[in-house]
GROMACS .gro file of N, CA and C in nm:
model
  249
    1MET      N    1  13.522  15.502  14.146
    1MET     CA    2  13.613  15.388  14.054
    1MET      C    3  13.595  15.269  14.160
    2ALA      N    4  13.542  15.147  14.075
    2ALA     CA    5  13.554  15.022  14.156
    2ALA      C    6  13.702  14.972  14.176
    3PRO      N    7  13.711  14.902  14.282
    3PRO     CA    8  13.827  14.864  14.302
    3PRO      C    9  13.858  14.749  14.209
    4SER      N   10  14.001  14.745  14.164
    4SER     CA   11  14.038  14.654  14.065
    4SER      C   12  14.067  14.522  14.123
    5THR      N   13  14.022  14.430  14.040
    5THR     CA   14  14.035  14.269  14.089
    5THR      C   15  14.191  14.224  14.087
    6GLN      N   16  14.264  14.261  14.003
    6GLN     CA   17  14.409  14.254  13.996
    6GLN      C   18  14.476  14.356  14.069
    7ASP      N   19  14.591  14.308  14.119
    7ASP     CA   20  14.697  14.392  14.182
    7ASP      C   21  14.786  14.448  14.108
    8PRO      N   22  14.755  14.586  14.073
    8PRO     CA   23  14.883  14.640  13.948
    8PRO      C   24  15.015  14.621  13.998
    9GLN      N   25  15.070  14.604  14.132
    9GLN     CA   26  15.210  14.594  14.134
    9GLN      C   27  15.249  14.440  14.122
   10ARG      N   28  15.150  14.332  14.147
   10ARG     CA   29  15.186  14.203  14.122
   10ARG      C   30  15.194  14.175  13.983
   11LEU      N   31  15.087  14.253  13.915
   11LEU     CA   32  15.101  14.235  13.742
   11LEU      C   33  15.227  14.288  13.684
   12ARG      N   34  15.264  14.394  13.748
   12ARG     CA   35  15.379  14.452  13.682
   12ARG      C   36  15.495  14.367  13.702
   13ARG      N   37  15.521  14.330  13.844
   13ARG     CA   38  15.621  14.253  13.882
   13ARG      C   39  15.636  14.118  13.801
   14ARG      N   40  15.515  14.043  13.773
   14ARG     CA   41  15.528  13.918  13.693
   14ARG      C   42  15.540  13.963  13.541
   15ARG      N   43  15.511  14.056  13.503
   15ARG     CA   44  15.533  14.097  13.368
   15ARG      C   45  15.673  14.129  13.344
   16ILE      N   46  15.748  14.197  13.448
   16ILE     CA   47  15.892  14.212  13.446
   16ILE      C   48  15.955  14.085  13.447
   17GLU      N   49  15.928  14.014  13.529
   17GLU     CA   50  15.981  13.878  13.570
   17GLU      C   51  15.983  13.798  13.428
   18ALA      N   52  15.893  13.818  13.356
   18ALA     CA   53  15.884  13.755  13.229
   18ALA      C   54  15.936  13.791  13.118
   19GLY      N   55  15.972  13.909  13.142
   19GLY     CA   56  16.057  13.964  13.049
   19GLY      C   57  16.000  14.041  12.919
   20LEU      N   58  15.836  14.072  12.959
   20LEU     CA   59  15.765  14.134  12.875
   20LEU      C   60  15.740  14.291  12.891
   21ASN      N   61  15.696  14.368  12.794
   21ASN     CA   62  15.663  14.488  12.808
   21ASN      C   63  15.498  14.463  12.797
   22GLN      N   64  15.424  14.583  12.816
   22GLN     CA   65  15.290  14.577  12.827
   22GLN      C   66  15.241  14.535  12.697
   23GLY      N   67  15.268  14.585  12.592
   23GLY     CA   68  15.242  14.547  12.466
   23GLY      C   69  15.242  14.420  12.429
   24GLU      N   70  15.366  14.341  12.463
   24GLU     CA   71  15.384  14.206  12.462
   24GLU      C   72  15.287  14.112  12.526
   25LEU      N   73  15.265  14.160  12.651
   25LEU     CA   74  15.174  14.064  12.742
   25LEU      C   75  15.032  14.092  12.676
   26ALA      N   76  14.999  14.216  12.632
   26ALA     CA   77  14.852  14.234  12.597
   26ALA      C   78  14.842  14.151  12.470
   27GLU      N   79  14.951  14.133  12.384
   27GLU     CA   80  14.937  14.063  12.260
   27GLU      C   81  14.920  13.885  12.317
   28LYS      N   82  15.007  13.841  12.405
   28LYS     CA   83  15.011  13.731  12.458
   28LYS      C   84  14.877  13.668  12.509
   29ALA      N   85  14.826  13.762  12.595
   29ALA     CA   86  14.686  13.754  12.662
   29ALA      C   87  14.575  13.774  12.563
   30GLU      N   88  14.598  13.829  12.422
   30GLU     CA   89  14.482  13.850  12.346
   30GLU      C   90  14.383  13.965  12.393
   31ILE      N   91  14.445  14.069  12.452
   31ILE     CA   92  14.361  14.185  12.491
   31ILE      C   93  14.446  14.310  12.420
   32SER      N   94  14.367  14.407  12.427
   32SER     CA   95  14.428  14.538  12.353
   32SER      C   96  14.532  14.605  12.467
   33ALA      N   97  14.613  14.693  12.374
   33ALA     CA   98  14.708  14.743  12.467
   33ALA      C   99  14.663  14.842  12.542
   34SER      N  100  14.548  14.912  12.514
   34SER     CA  101  14.503  15.022  12.595
   34SER      C  102  14.436  14.944  12.718
   35TYR      N  103  14.365  14.826  12.705
   35TYR     CA  104  14.302  14.765  12.806
   35TYR      C  105  14.417  14.712  12.902
   36MET      N  106  14.538  14.675  12.860
   36MET     CA  107  14.641  14.633  12.922
   36MET      C  108  14.699  14.741  13.030
   37SER      N  109  14.697  14.873  12.953
   37SER     CA  110  14.751  14.988  13.032
   37SER      C  111  14.660  15.023  13.135
   38CYS      N  112  14.517  15.002  13.120
   38CYS     CA  113  14.430  15.041  13.237
   38CYS      C  114  14.446  14.920  13.342
   39LEU      N  115  14.466  14.800  13.295
   39LEU     CA  116  14.481  14.708  13.413
   39LEU      C  117  14.609  14.737  13.486
   40ALA      N  118  14.710  14.758  13.431
   40ALA     CA  119  14.833  14.811  13.488
   40ALA      C  120  14.830  14.922  13.590
   41LEU      N  121  14.746  15.032  13.551
   41LEU     CA  122  14.718  15.152  13.627
   41LEU      C  123  14.616  15.116  13.735
   42GLY      N  124  14.541  14.997  13.728
   42GLY     CA  125  14.456  14.981  13.818
   42GLY      C  126  14.307  15.062  13.788
   43THR      N  127  14.280  15.123  13.693
   43THR     CA  128  14.163  15.200  13.666
   43THR      C  129  14.067  15.112  13.599
   44ARG      N  130  14.092  14.994  13.559
   44ARG     CA  131  13.991  14.901  13.508
   44ARG      C  132  14.023  14.780  13.578
   45SER      N  133  13.913  14.679  13.592
   45SER     CA  134  13.928  14.546  13.670
   45SER      C  135  13.916  14.450  13.561
   46ALA      N  136  14.010  14.328  13.580
   46ALA     CA  137  14.004  14.240  13.486
   46ALA      C  138  13.895  14.141  13.522
   47SER      N  139  13.837  14.076  13.422
   47SER     CA  140  13.737  13.991  13.419
   47SER      C  141  13.822  13.858  13.479
   48PRO      N  142  13.746  13.751  13.523
   48PRO     CA  143  13.787  13.636  13.547
   48PRO      C  144  13.846  13.555  13.427
   49ARG      N  145  13.782  13.584  13.298
   49ARG     CA  146  13.863  13.536  13.163
   49ARG      C  147  13.988  13.588  13.144
   50VAL      N  148  13.982  13.719  13.152
   50VAL     CA  149  14.116  13.795  13.136
   50VAL      C  150  14.207  13.777  13.233
   51LEU      N  151  14.190  13.743  13.368
   51LEU     CA  152  14.280  13.699  13.465
   51LEU      C  153  14.346  13.569  13.412
   52LYS      N  154  14.259  13.495  13.384
   52LYS     CA  155  14.315  13.351  13.338
   52LYS      C  156  14.427  13.363  13.211
   53ARG      N  157  14.381  13.438  13.114
   53ARG     CA  158  14.460  13.485  13.014
   53ARG      C  159  14.603  13.521  13.059
   54LEU      N  160  14.609  13.618  13.153
   54LEU     CA  161  14.723  13.697  13.206
   54LEU      C  162  14.792  13.604  13.268
   55ALA      N  163  14.723  13.518  13.348
   55ALA     CA  164  14.817  13.411  13.426
   55ALA      C  165  14.868  13.309  13.325
   56LYS      N  166  14.811  13.278  13.221
   56LYS     CA  167  14.850  13.187  13.124
   56LYS      C  168  14.969  13.251  13.067
   57ALA      N  169  14.970  13.367  13.021
   57ALA     CA  170  15.066  13.443  12.943
   57ALA      C  171  15.189  13.472  13.011
   58LEU      N  172  15.162  13.481  13.140
   58LEU     CA  173  15.282  13.515  13.246
   58LEU      C  174  15.340  13.365  13.339
   59ASN      N  175  15.275  13.269  13.285
   59ASN     CA  176  15.300  13.151  13.341
   59ASN      C  177  15.306  13.138  13.501
   60CYS      N  178  15.188  13.186  13.538
   60CYS     CA  179  15.159  13.190  13.708
   60CYS      C  180  15.021  13.162  13.737
   61LYS      N  181  14.979  13.147  13.868
   61LYS     CA  182  14.834  13.140  13.880
   61LYS      C  183  14.753  13.246  13.886
   62VAL      N  184  14.629  13.254  13.870
   62VAL     CA  185  14.537  13.384  13.899
   62VAL      C  186  14.576  13.445  14.025
   63SER      N  187  14.579  13.332  14.134
   63SER     CA  188  14.611  13.405  14.254
   63SER      C  189  14.726  13.510  14.269
   64ASP      N  190  14.810  13.457  14.181
   64ASP     CA  191  14.955  13.566  14.200
   64ASP      C  192  14.929  13.704  14.140
   65LEU      N  193  14.815  13.713  14.098
   65LEU     CA  194  14.790  13.838  14.026
   65LEU      C  195  14.693  13.928  14.102
   66LEU      N  196  14.628  13.858  14.205
   66LEU     CA  197  14.529  13.924  14.301
   66LEU      C  198  14.584  14.015  14.409
   67PRO      N  199  14.525  14.088  14.467
   67PRO     CA  200  14.573  14.161  14.598
   67PRO      C  201  14.580  14.057  14.710
   68PRO      N  202  14.688  14.082  14.802
   68PRO     CA  203  14.724  13.967  14.888
   68PRO      C  204  14.585  13.993  14.993
   69GLU      N  205  14.581  13.870  15.062
   69GLU     CA  206  14.458  13.855  15.165
   69GLU      C  207  14.497  13.945  15.273
   70PRO      N  208  14.404  14.037  15.335
   70PRO     CA  209  14.411  14.111  15.453
   70PRO      C  210  14.440  14.013  15.566
   71GLU      N  211  14.525  14.075  15.650
   71GLU     CA  212  14.575  14.004  15.765
   71GLU      C  213  14.437  14.008  15.868
   72THR      N  214  14.412  13.922  15.934
   72THR     CA  215  14.292  13.924  16.029
   72THR      C  216  14.362  13.896  16.165
   73THR      N  217  14.295  13.986  16.253
   73THR     CA  218  14.327  13.975  16.408
   73THR      C  219  14.248  13.863  16.475
   74THR      N  220  14.275  13.800  16.559
   74THR     CA  221  14.230  13.736  16.654
   74THR      C  222  14.124  13.800  16.770
   75ASP      N  223  14.035  13.749  16.813
   75ASP     CA  224  13.950  13.813  16.920
   75ASP      C  225  14.036  13.815  17.048
   76THR      N  226  14.121  13.709  17.063
   76THR     CA  227  14.213  13.726  17.176
   76THR      C  228  14.298  13.853  17.196
   77ASP      N  229  14.346  13.899  17.064
   77ASP     CA  230  14.433  14.011  17.060
   77ASP      C  231  14.366  14.139  17.131
   78SER      N  232  14.226  14.145  17.086
   78SER     CA  233  14.136  14.265  17.113
   78SER      C  234  14.106  14.252  17.266
   79GLU      N  235  14.094  14.118  17.317
   79GLU     CA  236  14.042  14.123  17.437
   79GLU      C  237  14.146  14.133  17.529
   80ALA      N  238  14.288  14.106  17.506
   80ALA     CA  239  14.384  14.122  17.576
   80ALA      C  240  14.403  14.272  17.620
   81GLY      N  241  14.362  14.364  17.531
   81GLY     CA  242  14.402  14.507  17.560
   81GLY      C  243  14.269  14.564  17.627
   82ALA      N  244  14.180  14.485  17.653
   82ALA     CA  245  14.053  14.540  17.737
   82ALA      C  246  14.064  14.494  17.874
   83ALA      N  247  14.169  14.402  17.899
   83ALA     CA  248  14.170  14.360  18.038
   83ALA      C  249  14.245  14.471  18.120
   0.00000   0.00000   0.00000
């Protein structure tokens, strides 16, 4: 299974904050309820077009629906342990 483009937890949080159930969000984003369910479970990935529709329906940015950026460590952190 390919990793999803959207973060299911963030998508769910935004949907709940907007006061929508999955069916209502699907309707507002003009996608099928079954596709919405797959996005919410993370079993399917949203295309950029669908991400834009979801963000518009939820009144947020596309980046609000994506997984958080991984934290990076600096080279000085690893060098300090080697000394």
